[in-house]
PDB file of C-alpha atoms and ligand atoms in Angstrom:
ATOM      1  CA  MET A   1     -35.953  55.042  79.578  1.00 98.00           C
ATOM      2  CA  ARG A   2     -38.674  53.929  81.016  1.00 98.00           C
ATOM      3  CA  ILE A   3     -41.646  56.185  79.533  1.00 98.00           C
ATOM      4  CA  GLY A   4     -45.382  57.023  80.456  1.00 98.00           C
ATOM      5  CA  ILE A   5     -47.817  58.058  77.766  1.00 98.00           C
ATOM      6  CA  LEU A   6     -51.280  60.156  78.701  1.00 98.00           C
ATOM      7  CA  GLY A   7     -53.336  60.300  74.935  1.00 98.00           C
ATOM      8  CA  THR A   8     -53.588  57.786  72.015  1.00 98.00           C
ATOM      9  CA  GLY A   9     -53.885  60.027  69.328  1.00 98.00           C
ATOM     10  CA  ALA A  10     -51.341  61.475  66.470  1.00 98.00           C
ATOM     11  CA  LEU A  11     -48.389  62.443  68.396  1.00 98.00           C
ATOM     12  CA  ALA A  12     -48.878  60.129  71.297  1.00 98.00           C
ATOM     13  CA  ILE A  13     -48.322  57.234  68.411  1.00 98.00           C
ATOM     14  CA  ALA A  14     -45.747  59.536  66.707  1.00 98.00           C
ATOM     15  CA  LEU A  15     -43.467  59.878  69.685  1.00 98.00           C
ATOM     16  CA  GLY A  16     -44.131  56.896  70.853  1.00 98.00           C
ATOM     17  CA  GLY A  17     -43.231  54.940  68.065  1.00 97.00           C
ATOM     18  CA  ALA A  18     -40.286  56.506  67.596  1.00 97.00           C
ATOM     19  CA  TRP A  19     -39.289  56.186  71.421  1.00 98.00           C
ATOM     20  CA  THR A  20     -39.951  52.367  71.293  1.00 97.00           C
ATOM     21  CA  ARG A  21     -37.735  52.008  67.729  1.00 96.00           C
ATOM     22  CA  ALA A  22     -35.043  54.472  70.411  1.00 96.00           C
ATOM     23  CA  GLY A  23     -35.401  51.815  72.332  1.00 97.00           C
ATOM     24  CA  HIS A  24     -37.210  52.841  75.307  1.00 98.00           C
ATOM     25  CA  GLU A  25     -39.952  51.553  77.483  1.00 98.00           C
ATOM     26  CA  VAL A  26     -43.321  53.166  76.330  1.00 98.00           C
ATOM     27  CA  LEU A  27     -46.526  52.632  78.250  1.00 98.00           C
ATOM     28  CA  VAL A  28     -49.786  54.545  77.292  1.00 98.00           C
ATOM     29  CA  GLY A  29     -53.152  55.187  78.673  1.00 98.00           C
ATOM     30  CA  GLY A  30     -55.780  57.256  77.715  1.00 98.00           C
ATOM     31  CA  ARG A  31     -60.011  57.634  77.943  1.00 97.00           C
ATOM     32  CA  SER A  32     -60.442  54.854  76.146  1.00 98.00           C
ATOM     33  CA  PRO A  33     -58.645  51.644  76.514  1.00 98.00           C
ATOM     34  CA  ASP A  34     -59.769  50.095  73.014  1.00 98.00           C
ATOM     35  CA  LYS A  35     -57.969  53.117  71.680  1.00 98.00           C
ATOM     36  CA  ALA A  36     -54.814  52.560  73.862  1.00 98.00           C
ATOM     37  CA  ALA A  37     -54.440  49.231  72.470  1.00 98.00           C
ATOM     38  CA  ALA A  38     -54.627  50.623  68.834  1.00 98.00           C
ATOM     39  CA  ALA A  39     -52.338  52.983  69.703  1.00 98.00           C
ATOM     40  CA  ALA A  40     -49.708  51.214  71.697  1.00 98.00           C
ATOM     41  CA  ALA A  41     -50.192  48.240  68.354  1.00 98.00           C
ATOM     42  CA  ARG A  42     -49.530  51.298  66.079  1.00 97.00           C
ATOM     43  CA  MET A  43     -46.149  52.282  68.258  1.00 97.00           C
ATOM     44  CA  GLY A  44     -44.941  49.030  67.726  1.00 91.00           C
ATOM     45  CA  GLY A  45     -42.523  46.585  69.400  1.00 84.00           C
ATOM     46  CA  PRO A  46     -43.197  46.155  73.172  1.00 93.00           C
ATOM     47  CA  ALA A  47     -44.791  49.611  73.458  1.00 97.00           C
ATOM     48  CA  GLN A  48     -47.995  48.272  76.473  1.00 98.00           C
ATOM     49  CA  ALA A  49     -51.679  50.258  76.744  1.00 98.00           C
ATOM     50  CA  VAL A  50     -52.369  50.010  80.328  1.00 98.00           C
ATOM     51  CA  ALA A  51     -54.765  52.563  82.458  1.00 98.00           C
ATOM     52  CA  PRO A  52     -53.864  56.086  82.868  1.00 98.00           C
ATOM     53  CA  ALA A  53     -52.698  55.509  86.878  1.00 98.00           C
ATOM     54  CA  GLU A  54     -50.406  53.034  85.343  1.00 98.00           C
ATOM     55  CA  ALA A  55     -48.881  55.103  82.530  1.00 98.00           C
ATOM     56  CA  VAL A  56     -47.223  56.984  85.096  1.00 98.00           C
ATOM     57  CA  ILE A  57     -45.928  55.012  87.894  1.00 97.00           C
ATOM     58  CA  GLU A  58     -42.156  54.494  87.999  1.00 97.00           C
ATOM     59  CA  ARG A  59     -41.451  56.800  84.821  1.00 98.00           C
ATOM     60  CA  ASP A  60     -38.206  58.268  84.069  1.00 98.00           C
ATOM     61  CA  ALA A  61     -40.092  60.853  81.802  1.00 98.00           C
ATOM     62  CA  VAL A  62     -44.310  61.345  81.362  1.00 98.00           C
ATOM     63  CA  LEU A  63     -45.480  62.773  77.743  1.00 99.00           C
ATOM     64  CA  VAL A  64     -48.903  64.436  77.968  1.00 98.00           C
ATOM     65  CA  ALA A  65     -50.802  64.037  74.512  1.00 98.00           C
ATOM     66  CA  VAL A  66     -54.128  64.981  74.973  1.00 98.00           C
ATOM     67  CA  SER A  67     -56.087  68.258  73.696  1.00 97.00           C
ATOM     68  CA  TRP A  68     -56.583  70.802  75.616  1.00 97.00           C
ATOM     69  CA  PRO A  69     -60.155  70.927  77.151  1.00 96.00           C
ATOM     70  CA  GLY A  70     -59.146  67.028  78.054  1.00 97.00           C
ATOM     71  CA  LEU A  71     -55.977  67.578  80.150  1.00 98.00           C
ATOM     72  CA  PRO A  72     -58.104  67.770  83.222  1.00 98.00           C
ATOM     73  CA  GLY A  73     -59.462  64.805  82.998  1.00 98.00           C
ATOM     74  CA  ILE A  74     -56.281  62.471  82.176  1.00 98.00           C
ATOM     75  CA  LEU A  75     -54.104  63.984  85.050  1.00 98.00           C
ATOM     76  CA  ARG A  76     -57.380  63.641  87.601  1.00 98.00           C
ATOM     77  CA  ALA A  77     -57.263  60.290  86.093  1.00 98.00           C
ATOM     78  CA  ALA A  78     -54.089  59.407  86.693  1.00 98.00           C
ATOM     79  CA  GLY A  79     -53.802  60.676  90.181  1.00 98.00           C
ATOM     80  CA  ALA A  80     -52.236  63.954  89.175  1.00 98.00           C
ATOM     81  CA  ALA A  81     -53.544  65.454  92.132  1.00 97.00           C
ATOM     82  CA  ASP A  82     -52.815  63.225  94.381  1.00 97.00           C
ATOM     83  CA  GLY A  83     -49.199  63.486  93.378  1.00 97.00           C
ATOM     84  CA  SER A  84     -48.728  60.489  91.181  1.00 98.00           C
ATOM     85  CA  LEU A  85     -46.557  62.583  88.747  1.00 98.00           C
ATOM     86  CA  ALA A  86     -44.427  64.092  91.763  1.00 98.00           C
ATOM     87  CA  GLY A  87     -40.946  64.234  91.071  1.00 98.00           C
ATOM     88  CA  THR A  88     -41.444  63.280  87.389  1.00 98.00           C
ATOM     89  CA  PRO A  89     -40.448  65.432  84.241  1.00 98.00           C
ATOM     90  CA  LEU A  90     -44.021  66.206  82.912  1.00 98.00           C
ATOM     91  CA  ILE A  91     -43.949  67.037  78.644  1.00 99.00           C
ATOM     92  CA  ASP A  92     -46.238  69.049  77.423  1.00 98.00           C
ATOM     93  CA  PRO A  93     -46.640  69.658  73.718  1.00 98.00           C
ATOM     94  CA  THR A  94     -50.120  71.405  74.379  1.00 98.00           C
ATOM     95  CA  ASN A  95     -51.511  73.407  71.765  1.00 96.00           C
ATOM     96  CA  ALA A  96     -54.262  75.057  73.490  1.00 95.00           C
ATOM     97  CA  VAL A  97     -54.930  77.361  70.496  1.00 91.00           C
ATOM     98  CA  GLU A  98     -57.651  78.209  68.752  1.00 89.00           C
ATOM     99  CA  HIS A  99     -57.876  75.988  65.285  1.00 85.00           C
ATOM    100  CA  GLY A 100     -56.376  78.155  62.049  1.00 85.00           C
ATOM    101  CA  VAL A 101     -56.750  81.321  64.150  1.00 87.00           C
ATOM    102  CA  GLY A 102     -53.459  80.500  66.461  1.00 86.00           C
ATOM    103  CA  GLU A 103     -55.015  82.135  69.397  1.00 89.00           C
ATOM    104  CA  LEU A 104     -54.328  81.303  73.152  1.00 91.00           C
ATOM    105  CA  LEU A 105     -57.211  79.315  74.499  1.00 93.00           C
ATOM    106  CA  THR A 106     -56.240  80.038  78.111  1.00 93.00           C
ATOM    107  CA  ARG A 107     -57.495  83.794  78.308  1.00 82.00           C
ATOM    108  CA  ASP A 108     -55.308  84.040  81.447  1.00 90.00           C
ATOM    109  CA  GLY A 109     -51.769  85.321  80.202  1.00 89.00           C
ATOM    110  CA  ARG A 110     -50.728  81.870  81.466  1.00 95.00           C
ATOM    111  CA  ALA A 111     -49.116  79.198  79.649  1.00 97.00           C
ATOM    112  CA  ALA A 112     -51.300  75.918  78.762  1.00 98.00           C
ATOM    113  CA  ALA A 113     -47.774  73.839  80.836  1.00 98.00           C
ATOM    114  CA  GLU A 114     -47.969  76.482  83.886  1.00 98.00           C
ATOM    115  CA  HIS A 115     -52.110  75.267  84.247  1.00 98.00           C
ATOM    116  CA  ILE A 116     -50.834  71.695  83.581  1.00 98.00           C
ATOM    117  CA  ALA A 117     -47.715  72.220  86.665  1.00 98.00           C
ATOM    118  CA  ASP A 118     -50.831  73.427  88.980  1.00 98.00           C
ATOM    119  CA  TRP A 119     -52.687  70.144  87.923  1.00 98.00           C
ATOM    120  CA  ALA A 120     -49.972  67.866  88.546  1.00 98.00           C
ATOM    121  CA  PRO A 121     -48.448  69.071  91.797  1.00 98.00           C
ATOM    122  CA  GLY A 122     -44.850  68.245  92.760  1.00 98.00           C
ATOM    123  CA  SER A 123     -44.055  67.014  88.544  1.00 98.00           C
ATOM    124  CA  GLN A 124     -41.336  68.848  86.434  1.00 98.00           C
ATOM    125  CA  VAL A 125     -43.169  70.847  83.446  1.00 98.00           C
ATOM    126  CA  VAL A 126     -41.148  70.909  80.245  1.00 98.00           C
ATOM    127  CA  LYS A 127     -43.216  72.614  77.129  1.00 98.00           C
ATOM    128  CA  ALA A 128     -41.756  70.419  74.382  1.00 98.00           C
ATOM    129  CA  PHE A 129     -42.707  69.044  70.683  1.00 98.00           C
ATOM    130  CA  HIS A 130     -45.455  71.765  70.283  1.00 98.00           C
ATOM    131  CA  LEU A 131     -44.935  73.567  67.089  1.00 96.00           C
ATOM    132  CA  PHE A 132     -43.915  70.529  64.336  1.00 96.00           C
ATOM    133  CA  ALA A 133     -46.145  68.099  63.353  1.00 95.00           C
ATOM    134  CA  ALA A 134     -46.562  64.614  64.603  1.00 97.00           C
ATOM    135  CA  ASP A 135     -45.042  62.893  61.532  1.00 95.00           C
ATOM    136  CA  GLN A 136     -41.883  65.218  62.027  1.00 96.00           C
ATOM    137  CA  TRP A 137     -41.120  62.262  64.300  1.00 95.00           C
ATOM    138  CA  SER A 138     -42.762  58.958  62.154  1.00 89.00           C
ATOM    139  CA  GLU A 139     -41.459  59.511  58.807  1.00 84.00           C
ATOM    140  CA  SER A 140     -37.474  61.098  57.714  1.00 82.00           C
ATOM    141  CA  ARG A 141     -37.933  64.566  57.848  1.00 85.00           C
ATOM    142  CA  LYS A 142     -34.384  67.088  57.839  1.00 90.00           C
ATOM    143  CA  PRO A 143     -33.364  66.993  61.918  1.00 90.00           C
ATOM    144  CA  VAL A 144     -34.883  70.373  63.477  1.00 96.00           C
ATOM    145  CA  THR A 145     -34.433  71.929  66.831  1.00 97.00           C
ATOM    146  CA  VAL A 146     -36.981  71.524  69.394  1.00 98.00           C
ATOM    147  CA  VAL A 147     -36.918  74.668  71.853  1.00 98.00           C
ATOM    148  CA  LEU A 148     -38.101  72.925  75.801  1.00 98.00           C
ATOM    149  CA  ALA A 149     -38.770  75.716  78.743  1.00 98.00           C
ATOM    150  CA  GLY A 150     -38.545  74.389  82.548  1.00 98.00           C
ATOM    151  CA  ASP A 151     -37.802  75.131  86.048  1.00 98.00           C
ATOM    152  CA  HIS A 152     -36.088  71.361  86.557  1.00 98.00           C
ATOM    153  CA  ASP A 153     -32.309  71.419  85.282  1.00 98.00           C
ATOM    154  CA  ALA A 154     -32.870  67.420  85.635  1.00 98.00           C
ATOM    155  CA  ALA A 155     -36.161  66.906  83.530  1.00 98.00           C
ATOM    156  CA  LEU A 156     -34.598  69.230  81.111  1.00 98.00           C
ATOM    157  CA  ARG A 157     -32.209  66.923  80.394  1.00 98.00           C
ATOM    158  CA  THR A 158     -33.802  63.760  80.428  1.00 98.00           C
ATOM    159  CA  THR A 159     -36.308  65.697  77.798  1.00 98.00           C
ATOM    160  CA  ALA A 160     -33.466  66.493  75.628  1.00 98.00           C
ATOM    161  CA  ASP A 161     -31.742  63.270  75.568  1.00 98.00           C
ATOM    162  CA  LEU A 162     -35.270  62.427  73.825  1.00 98.00           C
ATOM    163  CA  VAL A 163     -35.747  64.661  71.483  1.00 98.00           C
ATOM    164  CA  ARG A 164     -32.225  63.494  70.485  1.00 97.00           C
ATOM    165  CA  ASP A 165     -33.516  60.043  70.057  1.00 97.00           C
ATOM    166  CA  VAL A 166     -35.946  61.083  67.966  1.00 97.00           C
ATOM    167  CA  GLY A 167     -33.350  62.519  65.830  1.00 95.00           C
ATOM    168  CA  ALA A 168     -33.572  66.100  66.590  1.00 97.00           C
ATOM    169  CA  GLN A 169     -31.260  68.679  68.790  1.00 97.00           C
ATOM    170  CA  ALA A 170     -32.455  70.495  72.026  1.00 98.00           C
ATOM    171  CA  ALA A 171     -32.335  74.032  72.852  1.00 98.00           C
ATOM    172  CA  VAL A 172     -33.465  75.553  76.093  1.00 98.00           C
ATOM    173  CA  LEU A 173     -35.101  78.827  76.250  1.00 98.00           C
ATOM    174  CA  GLY A 174     -35.603  79.191  79.990  1.00 98.00           C
ATOM    175  CA  SER A 175     -37.768  78.673  82.854  1.00 98.00           C
ATOM    176  CA  LEU A 176     -41.542  77.301  82.854  1.00 98.00           C
ATOM    177  CA  SER A 177     -42.554  80.956  82.283  1.00 97.00           C
ATOM    178  CA  ARG A 178     -41.091  81.077  79.441  1.00 98.00           C
ATOM    179  CA  ALA A 179     -43.300  78.277  77.931  1.00 98.00           C
ATOM    180  CA  ARG A 180     -46.212  81.144  77.472  1.00 97.00           C
ATOM    181  CA  GLN A 181     -43.903  82.411  74.634  1.00 96.00           C
ATOM    182  CA  LEU A 182     -43.261  79.031  73.136  1.00 97.00           C
ATOM    183  CA  GLU A 183     -47.166  78.540  72.649  1.00 97.00           C
ATOM    184  CA  GLU A 184     -47.744  82.534  71.495  1.00 95.00           C
ATOM    185  CA  VAL A 185     -45.108  81.178  68.263  1.00 96.00           C
ATOM    186  CA  ALA A 186     -47.550  78.116  67.689  1.00 95.00           C
ATOM    187  CA  GLY A 187     -50.266  80.361  67.664  1.00 94.00           C
ATOM    188  CA  PHE A 188     -47.717  82.400  64.721  1.00 95.00           C
ATOM    189  CA  VAL A 189     -46.944  79.865  62.877  1.00 95.00           C
ATOM    190  CA  ILE A 190     -50.629  78.318  62.948  1.00 93.00           C
ATOM    191  CA  GLY A 191     -52.262  81.652  61.613  1.00 93.00           C
ATOM    192  CA  LEU A 192     -49.655  82.340  59.024  1.00 95.00           C
ATOM    193  CA  ALA A 193     -49.459  79.148  58.112  1.00 94.00           C
ATOM    194  CA  PHE A 194     -53.984  79.100  57.867  1.00 93.00           C
ATOM    195  CA  SER A 195     -54.025  82.835  56.216  1.00 94.00           C
ATOM    196  CA  GLY A 196     -51.858  81.486  53.056  1.00 96.00           C
ATOM    197  CA  VAL A 197     -48.117  82.909  54.268  1.00 97.00           C
ATOM    198  CA  ASP A 198     -44.977  80.747  54.637  1.00 96.00           C
ATOM    199  CA  PRO A 199     -44.196  81.893  58.377  1.00 96.00           C
ATOM    200  CA  THR A 200     -40.528  80.938  57.989  1.00 94.00           C
ATOM    201  CA  SER A 201     -40.372  83.641  55.539  1.00 96.00           C
ATOM    202  CA  ALA A 202     -41.801  86.496  58.381  1.00 96.00           C
ATOM    203  CA  ILE A 203     -38.745  85.126  60.451  1.00 95.00           C
ATOM    204  CA  PRO A 204     -35.513  87.723  60.323  1.00 94.00           C
ATOM    205  CA  ARG A 205     -32.479  85.086  59.329  1.00 90.00           C
ATOM    206  CA  VAL A 206     -29.760  86.220  62.417  1.00 89.00           C
ATOM    207  CA  PRO A 207     -26.078  85.932  61.945  1.00 84.00           C
ATOM    208  CA  THR A 208     -25.775  82.774  64.663  1.00 84.00           C
ATOM    209  CA  PRO A 209     -21.381  82.028  65.461  1.00 77.00           C
ATOM    210  CA  ALA A 210     -22.804  78.913  64.058  1.00 70.00           C
ATOM    211  CA  THR A 211     -23.684  80.102  60.477  1.00 65.00           C
ATOM    212  CA  THR A 212     -20.668  82.850  60.819  1.00 64.00           C
ATOM    213  CA  ALA A 213     -17.819  80.298  61.449  1.00 56.00           C
TER     214      ALA A 213
HETATM  215  N1  NAP B   1     -50.951  66.449  66.237  1.00 80.66           N
HETATM  216  C1  NAP B   1     -49.592  67.170  65.327  1.00 80.66           C
HETATM  217  O1  NAP B   1     -48.855  67.293  65.027  1.00 80.66           O
HETATM  218  C2  NAP B   1     -49.505  67.849  67.258  1.00 80.66           C
HETATM  219  C3  NAP B   1     -48.647  68.654  66.772  1.00 80.66           C
HETATM  220  C4  NAP B   1     -47.997  69.059  68.079  1.00 80.66           C
HETATM  221  C5  NAP B   1     -48.589  69.350  69.324  1.00 80.66           C
HETATM  222  N2  NAP B   1     -49.793  68.635  69.357  1.00 80.66           N
HETATM  223  C6  NAP B   1     -50.724  68.931  70.501  1.00 80.66           C
HETATM  224  O2  NAP B   1     -50.183  67.230  70.845  1.00 80.66           O
HETATM  225  C7  NAP B   1     -51.410  67.148  71.691  1.00 80.66           C
HETATM  226  C8  NAP B   1     -52.422  65.847  70.945  1.00 80.66           C
HETATM  227  O3  NAP B   1     -52.492  66.011  69.927  1.00 80.66           O
HETATM  228  P1  NAP B   1     -53.088  65.216  67.891  1.00 80.66           P
HETATM  229  O4  NAP B   1     -52.921  65.804  67.235  1.00 80.66           O
HETATM  230  O5  NAP B   1     -52.000  63.814  69.028  1.00 80.66           O
HETATM  231  O6  NAP B   1     -54.741  64.971  68.809  1.00 80.66           O
HETATM  232  P2  NAP B   1     -55.865  63.946  68.263  1.00 80.66           P
HETATM  233  O7  NAP B   1     -55.021  62.583  67.018  1.00 80.66           O
HETATM  234  O8  NAP B   1     -56.636  64.213  67.655  1.00 80.66           O
HETATM  235  O9  NAP B   1     -55.766  62.643  69.833  1.00 80.66           O
HETATM  236  C9  NAP B   1     -56.236  63.788  71.125  1.00 80.66           C
HETATM  237  C10 NAP B   1     -56.139  62.788  72.244  1.00 80.66           C
HETATM  238  O10 NAP B   1     -56.658  63.796  73.397  1.00 80.66           O
HETATM  239  C11 NAP B   1     -57.672  63.042  73.406  1.00 80.66           C
HETATM  240  N3  NAP B   1     -59.067  63.787  74.246  1.00 80.66           N
HETATM  241  C12 NAP B   1     -59.423  64.370  73.647  1.00 80.66           C
HETATM  242  N4  NAP B   1     -60.906  65.317  74.758  1.00 80.66           N
HETATM  243  C13 NAP B   1     -60.844  64.304  75.069  1.00 80.66           C
HETATM  244  C14 NAP B   1     -61.073  64.640  76.884  1.00 80.66           C
HETATM  245  N5  NAP B   1     -61.568  65.752  76.775  1.00 80.66           N
HETATM  246  N6  NAP B   1     -60.995  64.007  77.971  1.00 80.66           N
HETATM  247  C15 NAP B   1     -59.985  63.062  77.972  1.00 80.66           C
HETATM  248  N7  NAP B   1     -59.007  62.690  76.985  1.00 80.66           N
HETATM  249  C16 NAP B   1     -59.512  63.600  75.695  1.00 80.66           C
HETATM  250  C17 NAP B   1     -58.712  61.446  72.704  1.00 80.66           C
HETATM  251  O11 NAP B   1     -58.599  60.900  73.242  1.00 80.66           O
HETATM  252  P3  NAP B   1     -59.860  60.255  72.660  1.00 80.66           P
HETATM  253  O12 NAP B   1     -59.285  59.987  71.369  1.00 80.66           O
HETATM  254  O13 NAP B   1     -60.753  59.191  73.650  1.00 80.66           O
HETATM  255  O14 NAP B   1     -61.354  61.264  72.364  1.00 80.66           O
HETATM  256  C18 NAP B   1     -56.866  61.509  72.133  1.00 80.66           C
HETATM  257  O15 NAP B   1     -56.621  60.577  72.804  1.00 80.66           O
HETATM  258  C19 NAP B   1     -52.404  68.333  71.375  1.00 80.66           C
HETATM  259  O16 NAP B   1     -52.464  69.379  72.847  1.00 80.66           O
HETATM  260  C20 NAP B   1     -52.015  69.019  70.098  1.00 80.66           C
HETATM  261  O17 NAP B   1     -51.815  70.501  70.492  1.00 80.66           O
HETATM  262  C21 NAP B   1     -49.839  67.742  68.363  1.00 80.66           C
END
């Protein structure tokens, strides 16, 4: 696939590196050209640094991996308001939560993913990859499930393929209106972890057809 990445930090490098190793063509752009060049080098192989506006052209999927306060700016730089992302699966891993506390910062009852859909008109936003730390994708780890939410079946399928290509399995929770729930789960996990409680110990084991078969 032809993948664009907006953002040059830890998650961009981890996922971009994993997708590059899986044989995808990755373009990465951020507000700093030097950081984009360093990120592309760390992804390895043929990953290339470009301007944000170029990173979203003719892409099968775009990942926007930027801190919450930087999202409107990077999407503006990518031409999103003018429709540059229209029709493109736009993968949103944002945790718009207060560091160490986990409270949602959107404060208006809407998910960060829904704001991103507003800032990138016509894009096909899929919430994904927000729950696991970046090193899940750069180091050899136990396989996990990445839960997705989105309104567009084709974009959900594309994202599920990209989840599979980093060694995980995908599960769709529902439409983008469920993204808020996924974001609250991250807040729950972060809040408990910072208070010293293992979040997995606070979730009941529920029998499923897979575990009872
Ligand atoms: N790292 C993880 O384990 C992880 C896991 C799940 C989800 N996430 C989410 O993924 C996103 C990226 O996280 P990260 O850990 O990769 O962050 P990071 O390493 O701190 O990198 C942050 C990225 O956002 C950019 N940025 C910050 N403020 C900006 C602004 N005002 N305008 C434009 N760009 C700005 C930074 O650019 P500069 O370097 O130029 O400042 C950098 O490219 C976040 O939304 C985070 O919640 C991260």
